[in-house]
Amino acid sequence: MSFQQQFTNLLIMASADGTLTDREIKFLMNRSARWGITEDEFAKALAFALSDRAELRIPANKPERISMIQDLIRMMAADGHLAESEKRLFALAAAKMSISPSDVERLIDETLEKLDHVARILITSGPTRQYLDPVRYITNRSS
C-alpha cells in the first residue's frame, strides 16, 4: 500500500467524527512530511476523506495491516478524545483485516504505551510553567 493510500486512510479516520482538531492536524502534517505527501496530495486526500465516497482501503498483507491499525490508533489518540464514530470505523477496519479482538487489544495497549512514553519524554524535556493568572506564572529551568 502506498504512503498516499495510508495517508488517505488516516484522514478518513481523523474526519470520522466530523471535525479535525489542532492535534489531529499536527499529527497529519507530521505524517505527510515523513511520507513525502505534497500539499496537492494532502488536499486531494482531504477532499476524498470528507466526501460520501470515503472508504478505508485495506492493505493486502498482514504486516501492512498491523502498521495501519497502529497508525489508526495513533490517529484516534491524537486529539485525546475517542468519538463513537471513530470507534465504529476502527472496529470495522480491524474486522475487515481479520485481526482478532485479542490482537487488537494488544496492539492498542502497545501503541498507547509507546505514545505515553513519548508524552512523558516531551513533558519533561523543557521548562514547566504553572500560570497563576493570565500574566503571572511559576516556572523551573529547563533541564
mmCIF file of N, CA and C in Angstrom:
data_model
loop_
_atom_site.group_PDB
_atom_site.id
_atom_site.type_symbol
_atom_site.label_atom_id
_atom_site.label_comp_id
_atom_site.label_asym_id
_atom_site.label_seq_id
_atom_site.Cartn_x
_atom_site.Cartn_y
_atom_site.Cartn_z
ATOM 1 N N MET A 1 0.850 -1.177 0.000
ATOM 2 C CA MET A 1 0.000 0.000 0.000
ATOM 3 C C MET A 1 0.898 1.243 0.000
ATOM 4 N N SER A 2 0.572 2.186 -0.820
ATOM 5 C CA SER A 2 1.385 3.395 -0.943
ATOM 6 C C SER A 2 1.187 4.311 0.263
ATOM 7 N N PHE A 3 2.144 5.208 0.469
ATOM 8 C CA PHE A 3 2.018 6.194 1.547
ATOM 9 C C PHE A 3 0.782 7.063 1.329
ATOM 10 N N GLN A 4 0.481 7.382 0.076
ATOM 11 C CA GLN A 4 -0.701 8.199 -0.229
ATOM 12 C C GLN A 4 -1.972 7.490 0.242
ATOM 13 N N GLN A 5 -2.076 6.194 0.000
ATOM 14 C CA GLN A 5 -3.247 5.438 0.440
ATOM 15 C C GLN A 5 -3.312 5.357 1.965
ATOM 16 N N GLN A 6 -2.148 5.136 2.603
ATOM 17 C CA GLN A 6 -2.106 5.109 4.068
ATOM 18 C C GLN A 6 -2.537 6.463 4.632
ATOM 19 N N PHE A 7 -2.050 7.523 4.008
ATOM 20 C CA PHE A 7 -2.375 8.869 4.478
ATOM 21 C C PHE A 7 -3.870 9.148 4.321
ATOM 22 N N THR A 8 -4.438 8.729 3.212
ATOM 23 C CA THR A 8 -5.882 8.904 2.997
ATOM 24 C C THR A 8 -6.671 8.152 4.062
ATOM 25 N N ASN A 9 -6.230 6.943 4.416
ATOM 26 C CA ASN A 9 -6.882 6.199 5.494
ATOM 27 C C ASN A 9 -6.851 6.983 6.803
ATOM 28 N N LEU A 10 -5.714 7.596 7.109
ATOM 29 C CA LEU A 10 -5.605 8.391 8.340
ATOM 30 C C LEU A 10 -6.567 9.577 8.312
ATOM 31 N N LEU A 11 -6.661 10.228 7.165
ATOM 32 C CA LEU A 11 -7.590 11.354 7.042
ATOM 33 C C LEU A 11 -9.042 10.910 7.213
ATOM 34 N N ILE A 12 -9.378 9.761 6.678
ATOM 35 C CA ILE A 12 -10.739 9.239 6.840
ATOM 36 C C ILE A 12 -11.022 9.002 8.314
ATOM 37 N N MET A 13 -10.071 8.410 9.034
ATOM 38 C CA MET A 13 -10.258 8.167 10.468
ATOM 39 C C MET A 13 -10.349 9.491 11.223
ATOM 40 N N ALA A 14 -9.492 10.436 10.895
ATOM 41 C CA ALA A 14 -9.489 11.717 11.596
ATOM 42 C C ALA A 14 -10.793 12.471 11.411
ATOM 43 N N SER A 15 -11.372 12.363 10.227
ATOM 44 C CA SER A 15 -12.593 13.120 9.942
ATOM 45 C C SER A 15 -13.868 12.336 10.256
ATOM 46 N N ALA A 16 -13.722 11.123 10.795
ATOM 47 C CA ALA A 16 -14.890 10.271 11.070
ATOM 48 C C ALA A 16 -15.862 10.911 12.058
ATOM 49 N N ASP A 17 -15.339 11.743 12.972
ATOM 50 C CA ASP A 17 -16.221 12.389 13.947
ATOM 51 C C ASP A 17 -16.720 13.752 13.471
ATOM 52 N N GLY A 18 -16.394 14.121 12.233
ATOM 53 C CA GLY A 18 -16.899 15.362 11.660
ATOM 54 C C GLY A 18 -16.038 16.586 11.900
ATOM 55 N N THR A 19 -14.947 16.439 12.642
ATOM 56 C CA THR A 19 -14.063 17.575 12.913
ATOM 57 C C THR A 19 -12.608 17.140 12.837
ATOM 58 N N LEU A 20 -11.739 18.100 12.619
ATOM 59 C CA LEU A 20 -10.302 17.881 12.694
ATOM 60 C C LEU A 20 -9.754 18.841 13.749
ATOM 61 N N THR A 21 -9.211 18.297 14.825
ATOM 62 C CA THR A 21 -8.661 19.138 15.886
ATOM 63 C C THR A 21 -7.247 19.581 15.523
ATOM 64 N N ASP A 22 -6.725 20.552 16.266
ATOM 65 C CA ASP A 22 -5.356 21.009 16.037
ATOM 66 C C ASP A 22 -4.362 19.865 16.192
ATOM 67 N N ARG A 23 -4.556 19.018 17.194
ATOM 68 C CA ARG A 23 -3.647 17.889 17.408
ATOM 69 C C ARG A 23 -3.706 16.895 16.253
ATOM 70 N N GLU A 24 -4.902 16.631 15.747
ATOM 71 C CA GLU A 24 -5.031 15.722 14.611
ATOM 72 C C GLU A 24 -4.348 16.307 13.383
ATOM 73 N N ILE A 25 -4.535 17.592 13.165
ATOM 74 C CA ILE A 25 -3.894 18.256 12.022
ATOM 75 C C ILE A 25 -2.376 18.196 12.166
ATOM 76 N N LYS A 26 -1.879 18.434 13.371
ATOM 77 C CA LYS A 26 -0.432 18.367 13.605
ATOM 78 C C LYS A 26 0.090 16.959 13.315
ATOM 79 N N PHE A 27 -0.627 15.946 13.797
ATOM 80 C CA PHE A 27 -0.238 14.559 13.534
ATOM 81 C C PHE A 27 -0.209 14.297 12.029
ATOM 82 N N LEU A 28 -1.250 14.739 11.329
ATOM 83 C CA LEU A 28 -1.327 14.531 9.884
ATOM 84 C C LEU A 28 -0.220 15.282 9.145
ATOM 85 N N MET A 29 0.078 16.482 9.586
ATOM 86 C CA MET A 29 1.165 17.264 8.951
ATOM 87 C C MET A 29 2.510 16.546 9.132
ATOM 88 N N ASN A 30 2.746 16.031 10.346
ATOM 89 C CA ASN A 30 3.993 15.299 10.598
ATOM 90 C C ASN A 30 4.076 14.047 9.737
ATOM 91 N N ARG A 31 2.984 13.322 9.653
ATOM 92 C CA ARG A 31 2.949 12.097 8.863
ATOM 93 C C ARG A 31 3.133 12.421 7.375
ATOM 94 N N SER A 32 2.502 13.494 6.895
ATOM 95 C CA SER A 32 2.647 13.845 5.476
ATOM 96 C C SER A 32 4.093 14.239 5.163
ATOM 97 N N ALA A 33 4.748 14.932 6.077
ATOM 98 C CA ALA A 33 6.154 15.297 5.865
ATOM 99 C C ALA A 33 7.029 14.049 5.853
ATOM 100 N N ARG A 34 6.773 13.121 6.773
ATOM 101 C CA ARG A 34 7.552 11.886 6.846
ATOM 102 C C ARG A 34 7.391 11.054 5.583
ATOM 103 N N TRP A 35 6.187 11.028 5.047
ATOM 104 C CA TRP A 35 5.898 10.183 3.886
ATOM 105 C C TRP A 35 6.039 10.910 2.553
ATOM 106 N N GLY A 36 6.412 12.191 2.561
ATOM 107 C CA GLY A 36 6.606 12.930 1.316
ATOM 108 C C GLY A 36 5.311 13.275 0.595
ATOM 109 N N ILE A 37 4.240 13.476 1.341
ATOM 110 C CA ILE A 37 2.944 13.838 0.762
ATOM 111 C C ILE A 37 2.970 15.333 0.448
ATOM 112 N N THR A 38 2.691 15.696 -0.792
ATOM 113 C CA THR A 38 2.703 17.102 -1.187
ATOM 114 C C THR A 38 1.423 17.797 -0.711
ATOM 115 N N GLU A 39 1.422 19.115 -0.768
ATOM 116 C CA GLU A 39 0.224 19.882 -0.387
ATOM 117 C C GLU A 39 -0.961 19.519 -1.284
ATOM 118 N N ASP A 40 -0.688 19.335 -2.567
ATOM 119 C CA ASP A 40 -1.748 18.976 -3.510
ATOM 120 C C ASP A 40 -2.317 17.591 -3.178
ATOM 121 N N GLU A 41 -1.437 16.636 -2.879
ATOM 122 C CA GLU A 41 -1.889 15.294 -2.498
ATOM 123 C C GLU A 41 -2.670 15.337 -1.186
ATOM 124 N N PHE A 42 -2.209 16.168 -0.254
ATOM 125 C CA PHE A 42 -2.902 16.343 1.028
ATOM 126 C C PHE A 42 -4.316 16.857 0.771
ATOM 127 N N ALA A 43 -4.442 17.886 -0.067
ATOM 128 C CA ALA A 43 -5.758 18.474 -0.353
ATOM 129 C C ALA A 43 -6.689 17.468 -1.033
ATOM 130 N N LYS A 44 -6.160 16.700 -1.974
ATOM 131 C CA LYS A 44 -6.978 15.686 -2.650
ATOM 132 C C LYS A 44 -7.438 14.603 -1.677
ATOM 133 N N ALA A 45 -6.522 14.162 -0.817
ATOM 134 C CA ALA A 45 -6.872 13.129 0.163
ATOM 135 C C ALA A 45 -7.912 13.658 1.146
ATOM 136 N N LEU A 46 -7.780 14.908 1.539
ATOM 137 C CA LEU A 46 -8.751 15.505 2.463
ATOM 138 C C LEU A 46 -10.124 15.615 1.816
ATOM 139 N N ALA A 47 -10.162 16.056 0.566
ATOM 140 C CA ALA A 47 -11.446 16.155 -0.147
ATOM 141 C C ALA A 47 -12.111 14.783 -0.243
ATOM 142 N N PHE A 48 -11.318 13.752 -0.532
ATOM 143 C CA PHE A 48 -11.867 12.400 -0.606
ATOM 144 C C PHE A 48 -12.370 11.937 0.765
ATOM 145 N N ALA A 49 -11.581 12.194 1.813
ATOM 146 C CA ALA A 49 -11.951 11.766 3.169
ATOM 147 C C ALA A 49 -13.254 12.403 3.628
ATOM 148 N N LEU A 50 -13.523 13.610 3.165
ATOM 149 C CA LEU A 50 -14.736 14.330 3.581
ATOM 150 C C LEU A 50 -15.925 14.043 2.667
ATOM 151 N N SER A 51 -15.685 13.304 1.588
ATOM 152 C CA SER A 51 -16.754 13.032 0.623
ATOM 153 C C SER A 51 -17.599 11.830 1.049
ATOM 154 N N ASP A 52 -18.703 11.658 0.363
ATOM 155 C CA ASP A 52 -19.563 10.497 0.608
ATOM 156 C C ASP A 52 -18.932 9.208 0.077
ATOM 157 N N ARG A 53 -17.899 9.332 -0.740
ATOM 158 C CA ARG A 53 -17.228 8.170 -1.326
ATOM 159 C C ARG A 53 -16.125 7.614 -0.434
ATOM 160 N N ALA A 54 -15.832 8.295 0.684
ATOM 161 C CA ALA A 54 -14.717 7.913 1.553
ATOM 162 C C ALA A 54 -14.876 6.491 2.073
ATOM 163 N N GLU A 55 -13.810 5.739 1.952
ATOM 164 C CA GLU A 55 -13.811 4.347 2.398
ATOM 165 C C GLU A 55 -12.368 3.933 2.650
ATOM 166 N N LEU A 56 -12.128 3.284 3.782
ATOM 167 C CA LEU A 56 -10.784 2.812 4.096
ATOM 168 C C LEU A 56 -10.350 1.755 3.096
ATOM 169 N N ARG A 57 -9.092 1.827 2.668
ATOM 170 C CA ARG A 57 -8.528 0.795 1.791
ATOM 171 C C ARG A 57 -7.723 -0.145 2.672
ATOM 172 N N ILE A 58 -8.000 -1.406 2.563
ATOM 173 C CA ILE A 58 -7.378 -2.414 3.408
ATOM 174 C C ILE A 58 -6.108 -2.942 2.743
ATOM 175 N N PRO A 59 -4.971 -2.931 3.467
ATOM 176 C CA PRO A 59 -3.726 -3.468 2.907
ATOM 177 C C PRO A 59 -3.840 -4.962 2.611
ATOM 178 N N ALA A 60 -3.012 -5.428 1.682
ATOM 179 C CA ALA A 60 -3.078 -6.816 1.233
ATOM 180 C C ALA A 60 -2.405 -7.790 2.196
ATOM 181 N N ASN A 61 -1.311 -7.379 2.858
ATOM 182 C CA ASN A 61 -0.594 -8.334 3.703
ATOM 183 C C ASN A 61 -0.670 -7.957 5.187
ATOM 184 N N LYS A 62 -0.399 -8.951 6.039
ATOM 185 C CA LYS A 62 -0.574 -8.772 7.483
ATOM 186 C C LYS A 62 0.333 -7.687 8.083
ATOM 187 N N PRO A 63 1.625 -7.618 7.747
ATOM 188 C CA PRO A 63 2.463 -6.559 8.326
ATOM 189 C C PRO A 63 1.929 -5.143 8.014
ATOM 190 N N GLU A 64 1.444 -4.944 6.780
ATOM 191 C CA GLU A 64 0.870 -3.638 6.427
ATOM 192 C C GLU A 64 -0.430 -3.396 7.189
ATOM 193 N N ARG A 65 -1.187 -4.444 7.430
ATOM 194 C CA ARG A 65 -2.432 -4.312 8.192
ATOM 195 C C ARG A 65 -2.142 -3.920 9.632
ATOM 196 N N ILE A 66 -1.147 -4.558 10.219
ATOM 197 C CA ILE A 66 -0.763 -4.230 11.598
ATOM 198 C C ILE A 66 -0.289 -2.777 11.667
ATOM 199 N N SER A 67 0.529 -2.375 10.696
ATOM 200 C CA SER A 67 1.014 -0.993 10.644
ATOM 201 C C SER A 67 -0.146 -0.006 10.516
ATOM 202 N N MET A 68 -1.118 -0.360 9.686
ATOM 203 C CA MET A 68 -2.280 0.512 9.508
ATOM 204 C C MET A 68 -3.078 0.620 10.801
ATOM 205 N N ILE A 69 -3.301 -0.513 11.481
ATOM 206 C CA ILE A 69 -4.031 -0.488 12.751
ATOM 207 C C ILE A 69 -3.311 0.411 13.755
ATOM 208 N N GLN A 70 -1.984 0.296 13.829
ATOM 209 C CA GLN A 70 -1.213 1.135 14.757
ATOM 210 C C GLN A 70 -1.343 2.610 14.401
ATOM 211 N N ASP A 71 -1.293 2.928 13.106
ATOM 212 C CA ASP A 71 -1.460 4.326 12.692
ATOM 213 C C ASP A 71 -2.867 4.831 13.003
ATOM 214 N N LEU A 72 -3.872 3.982 12.815
ATOM 215 C CA LEU A 72 -5.240 4.390 13.133
ATOM 216 C C LEU A 72 -5.393 4.644 14.637
ATOM 217 N N ILE A 73 -4.728 3.839 15.454
ATOM 218 C CA ILE A 73 -4.756 4.051 16.902
ATOM 219 C C ILE A 73 -4.102 5.388 17.238
ATOM 220 N N ARG A 74 -2.944 5.653 16.632
ATOM 221 C CA ARG A 74 -2.267 6.943 16.880
ATOM 222 C C ARG A 74 -3.142 8.111 16.445
ATOM 223 N N MET A 75 -3.819 7.933 15.316
ATOM 224 C CA MET A 75 -4.701 8.998 14.813
ATOM 225 C C MET A 75 -5.845 9.236 15.782
ATOM 226 N N MET A 76 -6.461 8.151 16.265
ATOM 227 C CA MET A 76 -7.580 8.304 17.201
ATOM 228 C C MET A 76 -7.118 8.938 18.511
ATOM 229 N N ALA A 77 -5.890 8.639 18.933
ATOM 230 C CA ALA A 77 -5.379 9.155 20.204
ATOM 231 C C ALA A 77 -4.839 10.582 20.083
ATOM 232 N N ALA A 78 -4.659 11.071 18.873
ATOM 233 C CA ALA A 78 -4.023 12.377 18.672
ATOM 234 C C ALA A 78 -4.753 13.518 19.361
ATOM 235 N N ASP A 79 -6.083 13.492 19.353
ATOM 236 C CA ASP A 79 -6.822 14.601 19.951
ATOM 237 C C ASP A 79 -7.247 14.331 21.395
ATOM 238 N N GLY A 80 -6.873 13.157 21.925
ATOM 239 C CA GLY A 80 -7.204 12.847 23.307
ATOM 240 C C GLY A 80 -8.666 12.504 23.534
ATOM 241 N N HIS A 81 -9.436 12.366 22.472
ATOM 242 C CA HIS A 81 -10.865 12.055 22.584
ATOM 243 C C HIS A 81 -11.201 10.972 21.578
ATOM 244 N N LEU A 82 -11.917 9.953 22.039
ATOM 245 C CA LEU A 82 -12.286 8.845 21.179
ATOM 246 C C LEU A 82 -13.785 8.898 20.925
ATOM 247 N N ALA A 83 -14.164 9.418 19.756
ATOM 248 C CA ALA A 83 -15.572 9.551 19.394
ATOM 249 C C ALA A 83 -16.149 8.185 19.014
ATOM 250 N N GLU A 84 -17.447 8.026 19.200
ATOM 251 C CA GLU A 84 -18.119 6.776 18.858
ATOM 252 C C GLU A 84 -17.930 6.423 17.382
ATOM 253 N N SER A 85 -17.991 7.422 16.509
ATOM 254 C CA SER A 85 -17.825 7.159 15.074
ATOM 255 C C SER A 85 -16.417 6.644 14.780
ATOM 256 N N GLU A 86 -15.413 7.137 15.509
ATOM 257 C CA GLU A 86 -14.048 6.639 15.327
ATOM 258 C C GLU A 86 -13.953 5.185 15.802
ATOM 259 N N LYS A 87 -14.576 4.892 16.937
ATOM 260 C CA LYS A 87 -14.556 3.522 17.461
ATOM 261 C C LYS A 87 -15.195 2.553 16.467
ATOM 262 N N ARG A 88 -16.333 2.943 15.909
ATOM 263 C CA ARG A 88 -17.026 2.069 14.957
ATOM 264 C C ARG A 88 -16.180 1.834 13.710
ATOM 265 N N LEU A 89 -15.599 2.898 13.176
ATOM 266 C CA LEU A 89 -14.768 2.770 11.981
ATOM 267 C C LEU A 89 -13.543 1.900 12.268
ATOM 268 N N PHE A 90 -12.936 2.090 13.425
ATOM 269 C CA PHE A 90 -11.772 1.298 13.810
ATOM 270 C C PHE A 90 -12.144 -0.178 13.939
ATOM 271 N N ALA A 91 -13.261 -0.458 14.612
ATOM 272 C CA ALA A 91 -13.710 -1.849 14.784
ATOM 273 C C ALA A 91 -14.005 -2.496 13.433
ATOM 274 N N LEU A 92 -14.626 -1.755 12.546
ATOM 275 C CA LEU A 92 -14.926 -2.266 11.209
ATOM 276 C C LEU A 92 -13.635 -2.564 10.438
ATOM 277 N N ALA A 93 -12.673 -1.640 10.513
ATOM 278 C CA ALA A 93 -11.396 -1.843 9.810
ATOM 279 C C ALA A 93 -10.683 -3.079 10.346
ATOM 280 N N ALA A 94 -10.632 -3.238 11.662
ATOM 281 C CA ALA A 94 -9.965 -4.396 12.261
ATOM 282 C C ALA A 94 -10.655 -5.692 11.835
ATOM 283 N N ALA A 95 -11.983 -5.678 11.824
ATOM 284 C CA ALA A 95 -12.727 -6.881 11.417
ATOM 285 C C ALA A 95 -12.475 -7.216 9.953
ATOM 286 N N LYS A 96 -12.473 -6.199 9.077
ATOM 287 C CA LYS A 96 -12.234 -6.442 7.648
ATOM 288 C C LYS A 96 -10.821 -6.952 7.391
ATOM 289 N N MET A 97 -9.883 -6.617 8.294
ATOM 290 C CA MET A 97 -8.498 -7.052 8.133
ATOM 291 C C MET A 97 -8.249 -8.396 8.807
ATOM 292 N N SER A 98 -9.300 -8.998 9.348
ATOM 293 C CA SER A 98 -9.188 -10.295 10.032
ATOM 294 C C SER A 98 -8.200 -10.250 11.188
ATOM 295 N N ILE A 99 -8.199 -9.148 11.914
ATOM 296 C CA ILE A 99 -7.357 -9.028 13.099
ATOM 297 C C ILE A 99 -8.240 -9.361 14.297
ATOM 298 N N SER A 100 -7.820 -10.337 15.074
ATOM 299 C CA SER A 100 -8.631 -10.831 16.183
ATOM 300 C C SER A 100 -8.794 -9.765 17.259
ATOM 301 N N PRO A 101 -9.878 -9.832 18.022
ATOM 302 C CA PRO A 101 -10.076 -8.885 19.121
ATOM 303 C C PRO A 101 -8.908 -8.882 20.113
ATOM 304 N N SER A 102 -8.333 -10.058 20.386
ATOM 305 C CA SER A 102 -7.199 -10.094 21.328
ATOM 306 C C SER A 102 -5.976 -9.391 20.733
ATOM 307 N N ASP A 103 -5.739 -9.562 19.422
ATOM 308 C CA ASP A 103 -4.631 -8.856 18.767
ATOM 309 C C ASP A 103 -4.881 -7.347 18.753
ATOM 310 N N VAL A 104 -6.131 -6.951 18.524
ATOM 311 C CA VAL A 104 -6.475 -5.524 18.544
ATOM 312 C C VAL A 104 -6.189 -4.942 19.923
ATOM 313 N N GLU A 105 -6.617 -5.643 20.981
ATOM 314 C CA GLU A 105 -6.365 -5.174 22.350
ATOM 315 C C GLU A 105 -4.870 -5.029 22.616
ATOM 316 N N ARG A 106 -4.097 -6.043 22.195
ATOM 317 C CA ARG A 106 -2.647 -5.999 22.394
ATOM 318 C C ARG A 106 -2.024 -4.825 21.638
ATOM 319 N N LEU A 107 -2.446 -4.617 20.388
ATOM 320 C CA LEU A 107 -1.904 -3.513 19.585
ATOM 321 C C LEU A 107 -2.268 -2.160 20.186
ATOM 322 N N ILE A 108 -3.485 -2.045 20.684
ATOM 323 C CA ILE A 108 -3.897 -0.789 21.334
ATOM 324 C C ILE A 108 -3.015 -0.533 22.546
ATOM 325 N N ASP A 109 -2.852 -1.547 23.396
ATOM 326 C CA ASP A 109 -2.029 -1.382 24.600
ATOM 327 C C ASP A 109 -0.597 -1.015 24.254
ATOM 328 N N GLU A 110 0.011 -1.745 23.300
ATOM 329 C CA GLU A 110 1.402 -1.482 22.914
ATOM 330 C C GLU A 110 1.560 -0.080 22.332
ATOM 331 N N THR A 111 0.653 0.295 21.441
ATOM 332 C CA THR A 111 0.760 1.593 20.767
ATOM 333 C C THR A 111 0.553 2.734 21.750
ATOM 334 N N LEU A 112 -0.454 2.626 22.614
ATOM 335 C CA LEU A 112 -0.707 3.689 23.591
ATOM 336 C C LEU A 112 0.406 3.768 24.626
ATOM 337 N N GLU A 113 1.001 2.632 24.969
ATOM 338 C CA GLU A 113 2.126 2.640 25.898
ATOM 339 C C GLU A 113 3.299 3.416 25.299
ATOM 340 N N LYS A 114 3.561 3.198 24.017
ATOM 341 C CA LYS A 114 4.630 3.938 23.339
ATOM 342 C C LYS A 114 4.304 5.426 23.295
ATOM 343 N N LEU A 115 3.051 5.765 23.006
ATOM 344 C CA LEU A 115 2.638 7.175 22.969
ATOM 345 C C LEU A 115 2.778 7.809 24.340
ATOM 346 N N ASP A 116 2.402 7.072 25.402
ATOM 347 C CA ASP A 116 2.513 7.576 26.764
ATOM 348 C C ASP A 116 3.969 7.835 27.106
ATOM 349 N N HIS A 117 4.867 6.931 26.685
ATOM 350 C CA HIS A 117 6.299 7.100 26.935
ATOM 351 C C HIS A 117 6.820 8.351 26.226
ATOM 352 N N VAL A 118 6.405 8.554 24.977
ATOM 353 C CA VAL A 118 6.811 9.747 24.220
ATOM 354 C C VAL A 118 6.289 11.001 24.906
ATOM 355 N N ALA A 119 5.038 10.957 25.374
ATOM 356 C CA ALA A 119 4.463 12.128 26.037
ATOM 357 C C ALA A 119 5.243 12.475 27.286
ATOM 358 N N ARG A 120 5.666 11.468 28.073
ATOM 359 C CA ARG A 120 6.441 11.749 29.280
ATOM 360 C C ARG A 120 7.769 12.391 28.915
ATOM 361 N N ILE A 121 8.405 11.909 27.853
ATOM 362 C CA ILE A 121 9.670 12.497 27.435
ATOM 363 C C ILE A 121 9.457 13.946 27.009
ATOM 364 N N LEU A 122 8.434 14.206 26.249
ATOM 365 C CA LEU A 122 8.175 15.564 25.790
ATOM 366 C C LEU A 122 7.839 16.497 26.948
ATOM 367 N N ILE A 123 7.077 16.026 27.900
ATOM 368 C CA ILE A 123 6.671 16.856 29.020
ATOM 369 C C ILE A 123 7.863 17.251 29.870
ATOM 370 N N THR A 124 8.838 16.357 30.026
ATOM 371 C CA THR A 124 9.968 16.640 30.905
ATOM 372 C C THR A 124 11.168 17.225 30.175
ATOM 373 N N SER A 125 11.028 17.548 28.895
ATOM 374 C CA SER A 125 12.185 17.985 28.130
ATOM 375 C C SER A 125 12.441 19.489 28.162
ATOM 376 N N GLY A 126 11.647 20.251 28.860
ATOM 377 C CA GLY A 126 11.856 21.693 28.888
ATOM 378 C C GLY A 126 11.300 22.299 30.152
ATOM 379 N N PRO A 127 11.303 23.625 30.232
ATOM 380 C CA PRO A 127 10.793 24.272 31.442
ATOM 381 C C PRO A 127 9.291 24.044 31.600
ATOM 382 N N THR A 128 8.858 24.077 32.840
ATOM 383 C CA THR A 128 7.444 23.936 33.154
ATOM 384 C C THR A 128 6.936 25.283 33.642
ATOM 385 N N ARG A 129 5.741 25.665 33.194
ATOM 386 C CA ARG A 129 5.125 26.915 33.641
ATOM 387 C C ARG A 129 3.744 26.614 34.192
ATOM 388 N N GLN A 130 3.504 27.051 35.408
ATOM 389 C CA GLN A 130 2.182 26.947 36.014
ATOM 390 C C GLN A 130 1.640 28.368 36.136
ATOM 391 N N TYR A 131 0.631 28.683 35.325
ATOM 392 C CA TYR A 131 0.089 30.036 35.317
ATOM 393 C C TYR A 131 -0.793 30.283 36.538
ATOM 394 N N LEU A 132 -0.533 31.405 37.205
ATOM 395 C CA LEU A 132 -1.345 31.839 38.338
ATOM 396 C C LEU A 132 -2.522 32.673 37.857
ATOM 397 N N ASP A 133 -2.284 33.445 36.804
ATOM 398 C CA ASP A 133 -3.304 34.253 36.143
ATOM 399 C C ASP A 133 -2.774 34.532 34.737
ATOM 400 N N PRO A 134 -3.472 35.303 33.913
ATOM 401 C CA PRO A 134 -3.007 35.498 32.533
ATOM 402 C C PRO A 134 -1.617 36.130 32.393
ATOM 403 N N VAL A 135 -1.107 36.747 33.462
ATOM 404 C CA VAL A 135 0.174 37.439 33.362
ATOM 405 C C VAL A 135 1.276 36.736 34.161
ATOM 406 N N ARG A 136 0.963 36.223 35.351
ATOM 407 C CA ARG A 136 1.989 35.662 36.249
ATOM 408 C C ARG A 136 2.010 34.138 36.181
ATOM 409 N N TYR A 137 3.237 33.599 36.344
ATOM 410 C CA TYR A 137 3.389 32.149 36.390
ATOM 411 C C TYR A 137 4.588 31.770 37.243
ATOM 412 N N ILE A 138 4.613 30.521 37.661
ATOM 413 C CA ILE A 138 5.739 29.930 38.383
ATOM 414 C C ILE A 138 6.413 29.006 37.380
ATOM 415 N N THR A 139 7.748 29.005 37.362
ATOM 416 C CA THR A 139 8.462 28.187 36.381
ATOM 417 C C THR A 139 9.676 27.535 37.010
ATOM 418 N N ASN A 140 10.227 26.562 36.311
ATOM 419 C CA ASN A 140 11.514 25.988 36.648
ATOM 420 C C ASN A 140 12.407 26.094 35.420
ATOM 421 N N ARG A 141 13.698 25.923 35.617
ATOM 422 C CA ARG A 141 14.590 25.991 34.471
ATOM 423 C C ARG A 141 14.546 24.718 33.670
ATOM 424 N N SER A 142 14.862 24.837 32.402
ATOM 425 C CA SER A 142 14.919 23.660 31.530
ATOM 426 C C SER A 142 16.056 22.762 31.978
ATOM 427 N N SER A 143 15.851 21.465 31.888
ATOM 428 C CA SER A 143 16.926 20.536 32.290
ATOM 429 C C SER A 143 17.716 20.088 31.103
#
